[in-house]
Coordinates of C-alpha atoms (C1' of nucleotides) in Angstrom, one line a residue:
Chain A
M297 CA 69.9 41.1 -30.4
S298 CA 72.4 43.6 -29.3
N299 CA 75.5 42.2 -30.9
G300 CA 75.1 44.1 -34.1
F301 CA 75.4 41.6 -37.0
D302 CA 73.2 43.5 -39.2
V303 CA 74.0 42.1 -42.6
A304 CA 73.6 38.5 -41.5
E305 CA 70.5 39.3 -39.6
R306 CA 68.8 40.7 -42.6
D307 CA 69.7 37.6 -44.7
F308 CA 68.4 35.4 -42.0
K309 CA 65.0 37.1 -41.9
E310 CA 64.6 36.9 -45.6
R311 CA 64.8 33.1 -45.5
P312 CA 61.6 31.2 -45.3
M313 CA 61.0 29.8 -41.8
Q314 CA 62.3 26.3 -41.3
R315 CA 61.6 24.1 -38.4
A316 CA 64.2 21.8 -37.0
L317 CA 61.9 18.8 -37.2
S318 CA 60.7 17.3 -40.4
V319 CA 57.1 16.9 -39.2
S320 CA 54.9 19.3 -37.2
R321 CA 52.3 18.4 -34.6
M322 CA 49.6 19.9 -36.9
T323 CA 49.6 20.2 -40.6
G324 CA 47.0 22.7 -41.6
N325 CA 44.1 21.9 -39.2
K326 CA 44.8 18.2 -39.3
S327 CA 46.7 16.5 -36.4
T328 CA 49.9 14.8 -37.5
F329 CA 50.8 14.0 -33.9
P330 CA 51.6 10.3 -34.4
D331 CA 53.9 11.1 -37.3
W332 CA 55.4 14.0 -35.4
Y333 CA 56.1 11.6 -32.5
Q334 CA 57.9 9.1 -34.7
A335 CA 59.9 11.9 -36.3
I336 CA 61.0 13.4 -33.0
V337 CA 62.1 10.0 -31.5
R338 CA 64.2 9.5 -34.6
E339 CA 65.5 13.0 -35.3
A340 CA 66.2 13.8 -31.6
D341 CA 68.4 10.6 -31.5
M342 CA 66.3 9.0 -28.8
A343 CA 65.8 5.5 -30.1
E344 CA 65.2 3.4 -33.2
V345 CA 63.4 0.3 -34.0
S346 CA 65.6 -2.8 -33.7
P347 CA 65.8 -5.9 -35.9
V348 CA 63.6 -7.6 -33.2
R349 CA 59.9 -7.1 -33.7
G350 CA 58.5 -4.6 -31.2
S351 CA 61.8 -3.9 -29.5
M352 CA 63.8 -0.7 -29.6
I353 CA 67.4 0.3 -29.5
I354 CA 67.7 3.2 -27.0
K355 CA 70.4 5.5 -28.4
P356 CA 72.9 7.3 -26.1
W357 CA 70.9 10.5 -25.9
G358 CA 67.7 8.7 -25.0
Y359 CA 69.5 6.4 -22.6
G360 CA 71.1 9.4 -21.0
V361 CA 67.6 10.6 -20.2
W362 CA 66.7 7.2 -18.7
E363 CA 69.9 7.3 -16.6
R364 CA 68.8 10.7 -15.2
I365 CA 65.4 9.3 -14.4
Q366 CA 67.0 6.3 -12.7
Q367 CA 69.4 8.4 -10.7
T368 CA 66.9 10.9 -9.4
M369 CA 64.2 8.4 -8.7
D370 CA 66.5 5.9 -7.1
R371 CA 67.4 8.5 -4.5
R372 CA 63.7 8.9 -3.7
I373 CA 63.1 5.2 -3.5
K374 CA 66.0 4.8 -1.0
E375 CA 64.5 7.7 1.0
M376 CA 61.4 5.5 1.3
G377 CA 63.5 2.9 3.1
V378 CA 63.5 0.6 0.1
D379 CA 66.6 -1.4 -0.8
N380 CA 67.6 -2.4 -4.3
A381 CA 68.1 -6.1 -5.3
Y382 CA 68.1 -8.1 -8.4
F383 CA 66.0 -11.1 -9.3
P384 CA 66.3 -13.5 -12.3
L385 CA 65.1 -12.7 -15.8
F386 CA 63.6 -16.2 -16.1
I387 CA 60.7 -17.3 -14.0
P388 CA 59.5 -20.9 -13.8
L389 CA 56.1 -21.4 -15.5
S390 CA 54.7 -23.0 -12.3
F391 CA 55.1 -19.7 -10.4
F392 CA 52.5 -18.1 -12.5
A393 CA 50.0 -20.9 -12.0
K394 CA 49.9 -20.0 -8.3
E395 CA 47.9 -16.9 -8.5
A396 CA 44.9 -17.6 -10.8
E397 CA 43.8 -14.1 -11.5
H398 CA 47.3 -12.9 -12.1
V399 CA 48.1 -15.6 -14.7
E400 CA 44.8 -14.9 -16.4
G401 CA 45.8 -11.3 -16.8
F402 CA 49.2 -12.0 -18.3
A403 CA 48.9 -15.4 -19.9
K404 CA 48.4 -14.1 -23.4
E405 CA 51.5 -12.0 -23.7
M406 CA 54.6 -13.9 -22.4
A407 CA 57.8 -14.9 -24.0
V408 CA 58.5 -18.6 -23.2
V409 CA 61.9 -20.3 -23.2
T410 CA 61.5 -24.0 -24.1
H411 CA 65.0 -25.1 -25.1
H412 CA 68.5 -24.7 -23.8
R413 CA 70.6 -25.6 -26.9
L414 CA 70.7 -25.0 -30.7
K415 CA 71.5 -27.7 -33.2
N416 CA 72.4 -27.7 -36.8
I417 CA 69.8 -29.9 -38.4
D418 CA 69.9 -30.2 -42.2
G419 CA 71.9 -27.0 -42.4
K420 CA 69.4 -25.1 -40.4
L421 CA 70.2 -23.8 -36.9
Q422 CA 67.2 -24.6 -34.7
P423 CA 66.3 -25.6 -31.1
D424 CA 67.7 -29.0 -30.3
P425 CA 64.7 -31.4 -29.8
D426 CA 66.9 -33.2 -27.2
A427 CA 67.4 -30.0 -25.3
K428 CA 63.8 -29.3 -24.3
L429 CA 63.3 -27.9 -20.8
E430 CA 61.4 -30.0 -18.3
E431 CA 59.6 -26.9 -17.3
P432 CA 59.4 -23.9 -19.6
L433 CA 60.8 -20.6 -18.3
I434 CA 59.0 -17.3 -18.7
V435 CA 60.8 -14.2 -19.5
R436 CA 59.6 -11.9 -16.7
P437 CA 56.6 -9.7 -17.6
T438 CA 56.7 -8.5 -14.0
S439 CA 58.3 -10.0 -10.9
E440 CA 55.6 -10.4 -8.2
T441 CA 55.8 -14.2 -8.4
I442 CA 59.6 -14.6 -8.2
I443 CA 60.0 -11.9 -5.6
G444 CA 57.1 -13.3 -3.6
D445 CA 58.9 -16.6 -3.6
A446 CA 61.9 -15.0 -2.1
F447 CA 59.8 -13.1 0.4
S448 CA 58.2 -16.4 1.5
R449 CA 61.7 -17.6 2.6
W450 CA 63.0 -14.2 3.8
I451 CA 60.0 -13.4 6.0
K452 CA 59.6 -15.4 9.2
S453 CA 58.7 -12.9 11.9
Y454 CA 56.8 -9.7 12.3
R455 CA 60.2 -8.3 13.1
D456 CA 61.2 -8.9 9.4
L457 CA 58.4 -6.5 8.4
P458 CA 58.0 -4.3 6.6
M459 CA 60.1 -5.7 3.8
K460 CA 60.7 -3.2 1.0
I461 CA 62.6 -4.2 -2.2
N462 CA 63.1 -2.5 -5.5
Q463 CA 64.7 -3.7 -8.7
W464 CA 65.8 -1.9 -11.9
A465 CA 65.3 -4.3 -14.7
N466 CA 64.0 -5.1 -18.1
V467 CA 60.7 -6.9 -18.7
V468 CA 59.0 -8.5 -21.7
R469 CA 55.4 -8.5 -22.7
W470 CA 54.5 -9.8 -26.1
E471 CA 52.3 -6.8 -27.1
M472 CA 50.4 -7.0 -30.4
R473 CA 51.0 -3.3 -31.3
T474 CA 54.1 -1.4 -30.2
R475 CA 55.2 2.2 -30.2
L476 CA 58.7 3.4 -29.3
F477 CA 58.9 4.1 -25.6
L478 CA 55.1 4.0 -25.1
R479 CA 54.7 0.3 -25.6
T480 CA 57.5 -2.0 -26.6
S481 CA 57.9 -5.8 -26.2
E482 CA 60.9 -5.3 -24.0
F483 CA 61.1 -2.2 -21.8
L484 CA 63.1 -0.9 -18.8
W485 CA 61.5 -0.2 -15.5
Q486 CA 61.7 -0.2 -11.8
E487 CA 59.5 -2.4 -9.7
G488 CA 59.1 -1.9 -6.0
H489 CA 57.7 -4.7 -3.9
T490 CA 56.8 -4.5 -0.3
A491 CA 55.3 -6.7 2.4
H492 CA 53.6 -5.6 5.6
V493 CA 51.9 -6.7 8.7
S494 CA 48.7 -4.9 8.1
R495 CA 46.4 -3.7 5.4
E496 CA 46.9 -0.1 6.6
D497 CA 50.7 -0.3 6.4
A498 CA 50.6 -1.9 2.9
L499 CA 48.1 0.7 1.7
A500 CA 50.2 3.5 3.2
S501 CA 53.2 2.1 1.3
T502 CA 51.2 1.9 -1.9
L503 CA 50.1 5.5 -1.5
Q504 CA 53.6 6.7 -0.5
A505 CA 54.9 5.3 -3.8
L506 CA 52.1 6.9 -5.7
E507 CA 52.9 10.3 -4.1
M508 CA 56.6 9.8 -4.9
Y509 CA 55.7 9.3 -8.5
R510 CA 53.5 12.4 -8.6
E511 CA 56.2 14.5 -7.0
F512 CA 58.9 13.0 -9.3
S513 CA 56.9 13.5 -12.4
E514 CA 56.1 17.1 -11.6
T515 CA 59.4 18.3 -10.3
V516 CA 61.9 16.2 -12.3
L517 CA 60.0 15.6 -15.5
A518 CA 58.1 18.9 -15.3
M519 CA 55.1 16.7 -16.3
P520 CA 52.0 17.5 -14.4
V521 CA 49.9 14.5 -13.5
I522 CA 46.7 13.5 -11.7
A523 CA 47.1 10.8 -9.1
G524 CA 44.1 8.7 -8.3
E525 CA 42.6 5.3 -8.0
K526 CA 41.9 3.2 -11.1
P527 CA 38.3 1.8 -11.4
E528 CA 37.8 -1.9 -10.8
N529 CA 38.0 -2.8 -14.5
E530 CA 41.5 -1.2 -14.9
R531 CA 43.0 -3.0 -11.9
F532 CA 46.3 -4.9 -12.1
P533 CA 45.5 -8.7 -12.3
G534 CA 45.2 -9.9 -8.8
A535 CA 45.3 -6.5 -7.1
E536 CA 42.7 -5.2 -4.6
A537 CA 43.4 -1.6 -5.6
T538 CA 45.4 0.0 -8.3
Y539 CA 46.4 3.7 -8.3
S540 CA 48.0 5.6 -11.2
I541 CA 49.3 8.9 -12.2
E542 CA 47.8 10.1 -15.5
A543 CA 49.5 12.7 -17.7
M544 CA 47.9 14.6 -20.5
M545 CA 49.7 14.6 -23.8
Q546 CA 49.6 17.5 -26.2
D547 CA 46.9 15.7 -28.3
G548 CA 44.7 15.5 -25.2
K549 CA 45.2 11.8 -24.7
A550 CA 46.0 10.3 -21.3
L551 CA 49.2 8.5 -20.6
Q552 CA 49.3 6.2 -17.6
A553 CA 52.7 7.2 -16.4
G554 CA 53.1 5.2 -13.2
T555 CA 51.1 2.6 -11.2
S556 CA 51.0 1.5 -7.6
H557 CA 49.1 -1.6 -6.4
Y558 CA 47.7 -2.7 -3.1
L559 CA 47.7 -6.5 -3.5
G560 CA 46.0 -7.4 -0.3
T561 CA 46.9 -10.9 0.8
S562 CA 46.1 -12.6 -2.6
F563 CA 49.8 -12.9 -3.6
S564 CA 50.9 -13.9 -0.1
R565 CA 48.3 -16.6 0.1
A566 CA 49.3 -17.9 -3.3
Q567 CA 52.9 -17.9 -2.4
N568 CA 52.7 -18.6 1.3
I569 CA 54.3 -15.3 2.4
R570 CA 53.6 -15.6 6.2
Y571 CA 55.0 -14.2 9.4
Q572 CA 54.6 -15.2 13.0
S573 CA 53.0 -12.3 14.9
D574 CA 53.9 -11.3 18.5
S575 CA 51.0 -13.4 19.7
G576 CA 52.6 -16.5 18.0
D577 CA 50.0 -16.9 15.2
L578 CA 51.0 -17.4 11.5
E579 CA 49.6 -14.5 9.4
F580 CA 49.6 -13.6 5.7
C581 CA 51.4 -10.5 4.7
H582 CA 49.8 -7.6 2.9
T583 CA 51.8 -6.7 -0.1
S584 CA 52.2 -3.8 -2.6
S585 CA 54.0 -3.3 -5.9
W586 CA 54.6 -0.2 -7.9
G587 CA 56.5 0.7 -11.1
V588 CA 57.4 3.3 -13.7
S589 CA 59.1 2.5 -17.0
T590 CA 60.8 3.9 -20.1
R591 CA 57.3 5.0 -21.1
L592 CA 58.0 8.1 -19.0
I593 CA 60.3 9.2 -21.8
G594 CA 57.5 9.0 -24.3
G595 CA 55.5 11.1 -21.9
V596 CA 58.2 13.7 -21.7
I597 CA 58.4 13.8 -25.5
M598 CA 54.7 14.3 -25.9
T599 CA 54.4 16.8 -23.1
H600 CA 57.2 19.1 -23.9
G601 CA 58.2 18.5 -27.5
D602 CA 57.4 21.2 -30.1
D603 CA 57.7 21.6 -33.9
D604 CA 61.5 22.1 -33.6
G605 CA 62.0 18.9 -31.7
L606 CA 62.4 17.8 -28.1
R607 CA 62.5 20.1 -25.2
L608 CA 64.1 18.4 -22.2
P609 CA 63.6 19.6 -18.7
P610 CA 67.1 20.5 -17.3
A611 CA 66.7 17.9 -14.5
I612 CA 66.8 15.0 -17.0
A613 CA 68.8 16.5 -19.8
P614 CA 72.0 14.5 -20.2
R615 CA 73.6 17.8 -21.2
Q616 CA 72.0 20.9 -19.9
I617 CA 74.2 23.5 -21.6
V618 CA 75.8 22.7 -24.9
V619 CA 78.5 25.1 -26.3
V620 CA 78.9 25.2 -30.0
P621 CA 82.1 27.0 -31.1
M622 CA 81.9 28.7 -34.5
L623 CA 85.1 27.4 -36.0
R624 CA 86.2 28.3 -39.5
G625 CA 89.6 26.7 -40.0
K626 CA 91.3 30.0 -39.2
P627 CA 93.9 31.1 -36.7
E628 CA 91.3 32.7 -34.4
D629 CA 89.7 29.3 -33.9
A630 CA 92.3 28.6 -31.1
E631 CA 91.0 31.6 -29.2
V632 CA 87.4 30.6 -29.6
L633 CA 88.2 27.0 -28.4
A634 CA 90.2 28.2 -25.4
F635 CA 87.4 30.6 -24.5
A636 CA 84.8 27.8 -24.9
E637 CA 86.8 25.4 -22.8
G638 CA 87.2 27.9 -20.1
L639 CA 83.4 28.5 -20.1
V640 CA 82.5 24.8 -19.8
K641 CA 85.0 24.4 -17.0
A642 CA 83.5 27.3 -15.1
L643 CA 80.0 25.9 -15.7
H644 CA 81.0 22.5 -14.3
E645 CA 81.8 24.1 -11.0
K646 CA 78.3 25.5 -10.7
F647 CA 75.3 23.7 -9.3
A648 CA 71.8 23.8 -10.7
L649 CA 68.8 22.0 -9.4
G650 CA 71.0 20.5 -6.7
E651 CA 73.6 19.0 -8.9
P652 CA 76.7 20.0 -10.8
I653 CA 75.8 21.6 -14.1
R654 CA 76.2 19.2 -17.0
A655 CA 77.8 21.2 -19.9
L656 CA 79.3 20.0 -23.1
L657 CA 81.7 21.5 -25.6
D658 CA 80.7 20.2 -29.0
T659 CA 83.9 19.9 -30.9
K660 CA 82.6 17.5 -33.6
D661 CA 84.1 18.4 -37.0
Q662 CA 80.8 19.5 -38.4
K663 CA 79.2 22.8 -39.6
S664 CA 78.3 24.8 -36.6
S665 CA 74.9 25.6 -37.9
D666 CA 74.2 21.8 -38.3
K667 CA 75.4 21.3 -34.7
R668 CA 73.1 24.0 -33.4
W669 CA 70.0 22.5 -35.1
N670 CA 70.9 19.0 -33.9
W671 CA 71.0 20.3 -30.3
V672 CA 67.7 22.1 -30.9
R673 CA 66.1 18.9 -32.0
R674 CA 67.6 16.9 -29.1
G675 CA 66.2 19.5 -26.7
A676 CA 69.3 20.7 -24.9
P677 CA 67.9 23.3 -22.5
I678 CA 70.6 26.0 -23.3
I679 CA 72.6 26.2 -26.5
V680 CA 75.6 28.6 -26.5
E681 CA 77.1 29.7 -29.7
L682 CA 80.6 31.3 -29.4
G683 CA 82.4 33.0 -32.3
P684 CA 85.6 35.0 -32.5
R685 CA 84.0 38.3 -31.5
D686 CA 82.5 36.7 -28.4
A687 CA 85.9 35.3 -27.5
A688 CA 87.5 38.7 -28.1
S689 CA 84.9 40.6 -26.1
G690 CA 84.4 38.1 -23.3
Q691 CA 80.7 37.6 -24.3
V692 CA 78.4 34.6 -24.5
T693 CA 75.6 34.3 -27.0
F694 CA 73.0 31.7 -26.1
M695 CA 69.4 30.6 -26.7
R696 CA 66.9 29.0 -24.4
R697 CA 65.2 25.9 -25.8
D698 CA 62.0 26.5 -23.8
N699 CA 61.6 29.8 -25.6
L700 CA 63.5 29.3 -28.9
R701 CA 61.6 31.6 -31.2
D702 CA 60.2 35.1 -31.2
G703 CA 57.5 34.6 -33.9
D704 CA 59.4 32.7 -36.6
K705 CA 62.8 34.1 -35.7
V706 CA 65.2 32.3 -33.4
Q707 CA 66.0 34.5 -30.5
S708 CA 69.3 34.5 -28.8
Q709 CA 70.7 36.6 -26.0
A710 CA 74.1 38.0 -25.2
M711 CA 75.7 38.3 -21.8
S712 CA 79.2 38.8 -20.4
R713 CA 80.9 35.5 -19.7
D714 CA 81.0 35.9 -16.0
D715 CA 77.4 37.1 -15.8
F716 CA 76.3 34.0 -17.8
V717 CA 78.2 31.6 -15.6
D718 CA 76.5 33.2 -12.5
A719 CA 73.1 33.2 -14.2
A720 CA 73.3 29.6 -15.5
P721 CA 71.9 27.9 -12.4
G722 CA 69.0 30.3 -12.3
L723 CA 68.4 29.9 -16.1
L724 CA 68.2 26.2 -15.8
A725 CA 65.8 26.3 -12.8
A726 CA 63.7 28.8 -14.8
I727 CA 63.5 26.6 -17.8
Q728 CA 62.5 23.6 -15.6
Q729 CA 59.8 25.8 -14.1
T730 CA 58.6 27.2 -17.4
L731 CA 58.1 23.8 -18.9
F732 CA 56.1 22.6 -15.9
E733 CA 53.9 25.7 -15.9
E734 CA 53.2 25.5 -19.6
A735 CA 52.2 21.9 -19.3
K736 CA 50.2 22.5 -16.1
A737 CA 48.3 25.3 -17.7
S738 CA 47.4 23.1 -20.6
L739 CA 46.3 20.2 -18.3
D740 CA 44.1 22.5 -16.2
A741 CA 42.6 24.1 -19.3
N742 CA 41.7 20.8 -20.8
I743 CA 39.7 19.1 -18.1
R744 CA 36.0 19.9 -18.3
G745 CA 34.1 19.6 -15.1
D746 CA 30.7 21.0 -16.2
L747 CA 29.3 18.0 -18.0
T748 CA 26.7 16.1 -15.9
T749 CA 25.1 13.6 -18.3
F750 CA 26.5 10.9 -20.6
D751 CA 24.8 12.6 -23.5
Q752 CA 26.7 15.8 -22.9
V753 CA 30.0 13.8 -22.6
A754 CA 29.1 11.9 -25.8
E755 CA 28.3 15.2 -27.6
Y756 CA 31.5 16.8 -26.4
F757 CA 33.8 14.0 -27.5
G758 CA 31.8 13.1 -30.6
K759 CA 31.3 9.7 -32.2
V760 CA 34.6 8.7 -33.6
S761 CA 35.1 7.2 -37.0
D762 CA 38.6 6.5 -38.2
E763 CA 38.5 9.6 -40.3
E764 CA 37.3 11.9 -37.5
E765 CA 39.8 10.9 -34.9
E766 CA 42.4 13.3 -36.2
T767 CA 40.4 16.4 -35.7
S768 CA 38.4 15.4 -32.6
A769 CA 41.5 14.3 -30.7
F770 CA 42.2 17.5 -28.8
K771 CA 39.5 17.3 -26.3
G772 CA 41.3 16.5 -23.2
W773 CA 39.4 14.9 -20.3
V774 CA 36.1 15.2 -18.5
R775 CA 35.9 15.1 -14.8
A776 CA 32.5 14.0 -13.7
S777 CA 30.6 12.5 -10.8
W778 CA 29.7 8.8 -10.9
S779 CA 28.2 6.1 -8.7
R780 CA 31.2 3.8 -9.0
P781 CA 29.3 0.8 -10.4
T782 CA 30.9 -2.6 -10.2
G783 CA 30.7 -5.9 -12.1
E784 CA 28.3 -6.0 -15.0
A785 CA 27.1 -2.4 -14.4
L786 CA 30.7 -1.3 -14.8
D787 CA 31.1 -3.4 -17.9
A788 CA 28.1 -1.6 -19.4
V789 CA 29.7 1.7 -18.7
E790 CA 32.9 0.5 -20.3
Q791 CA 31.0 -0.5 -23.4
R792 CA 29.2 2.8 -23.7
L793 CA 32.5 4.6 -23.4
K794 CA 34.2 2.4 -26.0
G795 CA 31.9 3.6 -28.7
F796 CA 33.6 7.0 -28.2
K797 CA 37.1 5.5 -27.8
L798 CA 36.9 6.7 -24.2
T799 CA 38.2 5.1 -21.0
L800 CA 37.9 5.7 -17.3
R801 CA 41.3 7.0 -16.2
N802 CA 41.2 7.4 -12.5
A803 CA 39.3 8.8 -9.5
P804 CA 41.6 11.7 -8.4
M805 CA 42.9 11.6 -4.9
N806 CA 41.5 15.0 -4.0
Q807 CA 37.7 14.7 -4.1
P808 CA 35.1 17.3 -3.2
S809 CA 32.8 16.7 -0.2
S810 CA 29.6 16.3 -2.2
F811 CA 28.7 14.9 -5.6
G812 CA 26.2 15.5 -8.4
P813 CA 24.3 12.6 -9.9
C814 CA 26.2 9.8 -11.7
V815 CA 27.0 10.8 -15.2
F816 CA 26.3 7.3 -16.4
T817 CA 23.2 6.2 -14.4
G818 CA 21.8 9.3 -12.8
E819 CA 22.0 7.7 -9.4
P820 CA 23.6 9.6 -6.6
G821 CA 27.3 10.1 -7.2
V822 CA 30.0 8.9 -4.8
E823 CA 33.2 10.2 -6.3
E824 CA 34.6 12.1 -9.4
I825 CA 36.2 10.2 -12.2
L826 CA 38.3 11.2 -15.1
I827 CA 37.2 10.2 -18.6
G828 CA 39.3 10.5 -21.7
R829 CA 41.0 8.9 -24.6
S830 CA 44.3 7.2 -23.8
Y831 CA 47.5 5.7 -25.1
Chain B
rC718 C1' 44.2 -12.8 -34.9
rG719 C1' 40.3 -9.7 -38.0
rG720 C1' 39.9 -4.9 -41.5
rA721 C1' 42.7 -1.3 -44.6
rG722 C1' 47.3 0.3 -46.6
rU723 C1' 52.6 0.2 -47.7
rG724 C1' 57.4 -2.2 -48.8
rU725 C1' 62.7 1.2 -54.3
rG726 C1' 70.3 3.8 -51.1
rG727 C1' 70.4 6.5 -44.0
rC728 C1' 65.6 9.7 -44.6
rU729 C1' 61.3 11.4 -47.8
rC730 C1' 59.6 9.7 -52.3
rA731 C1' 59.1 9.2 -58.2
rG732 C1' 59.2 5.2 -61.6
rU733 C1' 54.9 -0.1 -61.6
rC734 C1' 48.9 1.0 -65.1
rU735 C1' 51.5 0.8 -70.9
rG736 C1' 58.2 -5.0 -69.0
rG737 C1' 63.9 -2.8 -72.0
rU738 C1' 68.2 -3.6 -67.2
rA739 C1' 67.3 2.3 -61.3
rG740 C1' 66.2 8.0 -60.4
rA741 C1' 65.4 12.9 -57.5
rG742 C1' 65.8 15.9 -53.0
rC743 C1' 68.0 15.7 -48.2
rA744 C1' 72.1 13.2 -45.6
rC745 C1' 77.3 11.3 -46.5
rC746 C1' 82.7 11.8 -48.9
rG747 C1' 86.3 15.1 -51.9
rC748 C1' 87.8 19.9 -54.0
rG749 C1' 86.8 25.0 -54.4
rU750 C1' 84.0 29.6 -53.3
rU751 C1' 81.4 31.5 -49.2
rC752 C1' 80.4 31.9 -43.9
rG753 C1' 78.0 35.8 -36.9
rG754 C1' 74.9 31.4 -38.8
rG755 C1' 69.9 25.8 -41.4
rA756 C1' 75.0 29.0 -48.1
rC757 C1' 76.6 27.5 -53.1
rG758 C1' 79.3 25.2 -57.4
rC759 C1' 81.7 20.9 -59.4
rG760 C1' 83.0 15.9 -58.7
rG761 C1' 82.0 11.2 -55.9
rG762 C1' 80.4 6.7 -52.8
rG763 C1' 76.2 4.0 -51.5
rG764 C1' 70.4 0.3 -53.7
rU765 C1' 70.7 -8.1 -55.8
rC766 C1' 63.8 -2.3 -56.0
rG767 C1' 60.8 -7.0 -48.8
rC768 C1' 61.6 -12.6 -49.8
rA769 C1' 60.8 -17.1 -52.9
rG770 C1' 59.0 -19.2 -57.1
rG771 C1' 56.8 -18.4 -62.1
rU772 C1' 55.8 -16.0 -67.2
rU773 C1' 59.3 -13.7 -70.7
rC774 C1' 64.8 -12.9 -75.1
rG775 C1' 64.4 -9.5 -70.9
rA776 C1' 60.9 -8.2 -64.5
rA777 C1' 61.2 -2.8 -59.6
rU778 C1' 57.1 -3.3 -63.3
rC779 C1' 53.0 -9.0 -65.0
rC780 C1' 51.3 -13.8 -62.1
rU781 C1' 51.4 -17.0 -57.5
rG782 C1' 52.9 -17.8 -52.5
rC783 C1' 55.2 -15.9 -48.2
rC784 C1' 57.3 -12.1 -44.9
rA785 C1' 57.7 -7.4 -42.7
rC786 C1' 56.0 -2.7 -41.3
rU787 C1' 52.1 1.2 -40.6
rC788 C1' 47.1 2.6 -39.2
rC789 C1' 42.2 0.8 -37.1
rG790 C1' 40.1 -3.1 -33.6
rA791 C1' 41.1 -7.0 -29.4
rC792 C1' 45.6 -6.6 -25.3
rC793 C1' 48.5 -3.3 -22.4
rA794 C1' 53.3 0.1 -18.1

RNA sequence: CGGAGUGUGGCUCAGUCUGGUAGAGCACCGCGUUCGGGACGCGGGGGUCGCAGGUUCGAAUCCUGCCACUCCGACCA
């Protein structure tokens, strides 16, 4: 601090340290990560529980993050040659009956519409028995069936292929247990659906989407992930192959942050999606589908959040630079405001991360210290505080959210206004980079690759009782060779892992050329698989 | 749907055992003093104590039933 406010500085230091958030990630040596997560969602103004069970209200700041995700990903989707469209929320029940495995996988968790009118019966508003639907409608849990139905009409010739469609929509799955952003009854997502002539093309499309998710996650969300193929038991119902990106949260658990499925011809057979080839034969299409959801926001929170609240990567921060004027109801306020307005205007003309800088002058009639802490909690990447002396001397005082404190003390920097405006794009890019590197270092440091037997894995993670979970949670993942068992042998593996609350995450895309013995069976290994606890 | 726990102003909770007509801190509103930083004083608004019955002169408190939420399992983006 070179701006010489010695007296106040001293007072500040003498105060006990306070964090901006009401709950820390750890309390003593006990993990309070779930409580911390709930606190951050609420206190960073991201979302709140709604009157409807398992559903959330996404508040403006949280929705702003989703809009940023939409905008930046939509550009990438279009670059893949995929067009947006919109399909109905309601899907006829019979559509699900067409693909047996698919309906089996989803049957237990669908919202069903059975009536089309309400009636006041004995003073109680209820579904009108006379208004029962002939065929119940399902509130979409995913749209393979209704989009497949459209594809079957749209696709006639090999010249219509590939067909690539995406929709941004809400879906409903009647989950038993819900958590804001991570698993809610209704959530927002994008779902891409493609149809192709050959297996190779469809698989290429599946992997292209997966790679897009990986790149998006790492460069936009600053969230490092491992892309790979899900084992057989974790496949999407009806899919031939399911791929995922897996992110590691700060408690060491895995979050499946995006999925991409190669569906083979099972859906096209069920829904008669056929094309006439150049030789005149009728052939079934090979299809793919892929999606990411508002769960990504939960991932960002649990990847970047700290004990002061959220830390948003600048690429998805609705406001990247927030200017808090120190107003005191005195004549010099006007100068401070004018100076702040000029600063915001100048920032808006600059570009950072390929887009105009999003700056905000916070003029809310509220104590400036409260405003500052609110923006710290919300995770605005750069918070600028401007007082009369800054205005008079043409200086800017600011703090970086990615590096808020020096020890217990909040650290701020001062710069001339013009230098700050010039430096802003670089600062935002640096914050984006720092957040990624921090998370990447943590991911890399928490994957163990030296365990070769199940006993070692079991010992490492430890048997989990409910009591123990808190302290044994920060184990990260194990990457080990396995023989890729299928069927009952795979079920057996799943059961063994279950005793340790472990699951198979995915087999990473980049594999070595040789493998040790299978960690489960001791048979020759054929690939490496990630093992960990998950959300 | 099984196991455990919890429901008291926006948030965190006390009060429940031993019934007497609702409290604290933070947040919010007003006035004042402060103020280069999460300040303080005084005053104020806000709760049918999850819901419905019951016992009682009287119920947040006791009894019965129900509901909701949280955590753990089954399910899952």
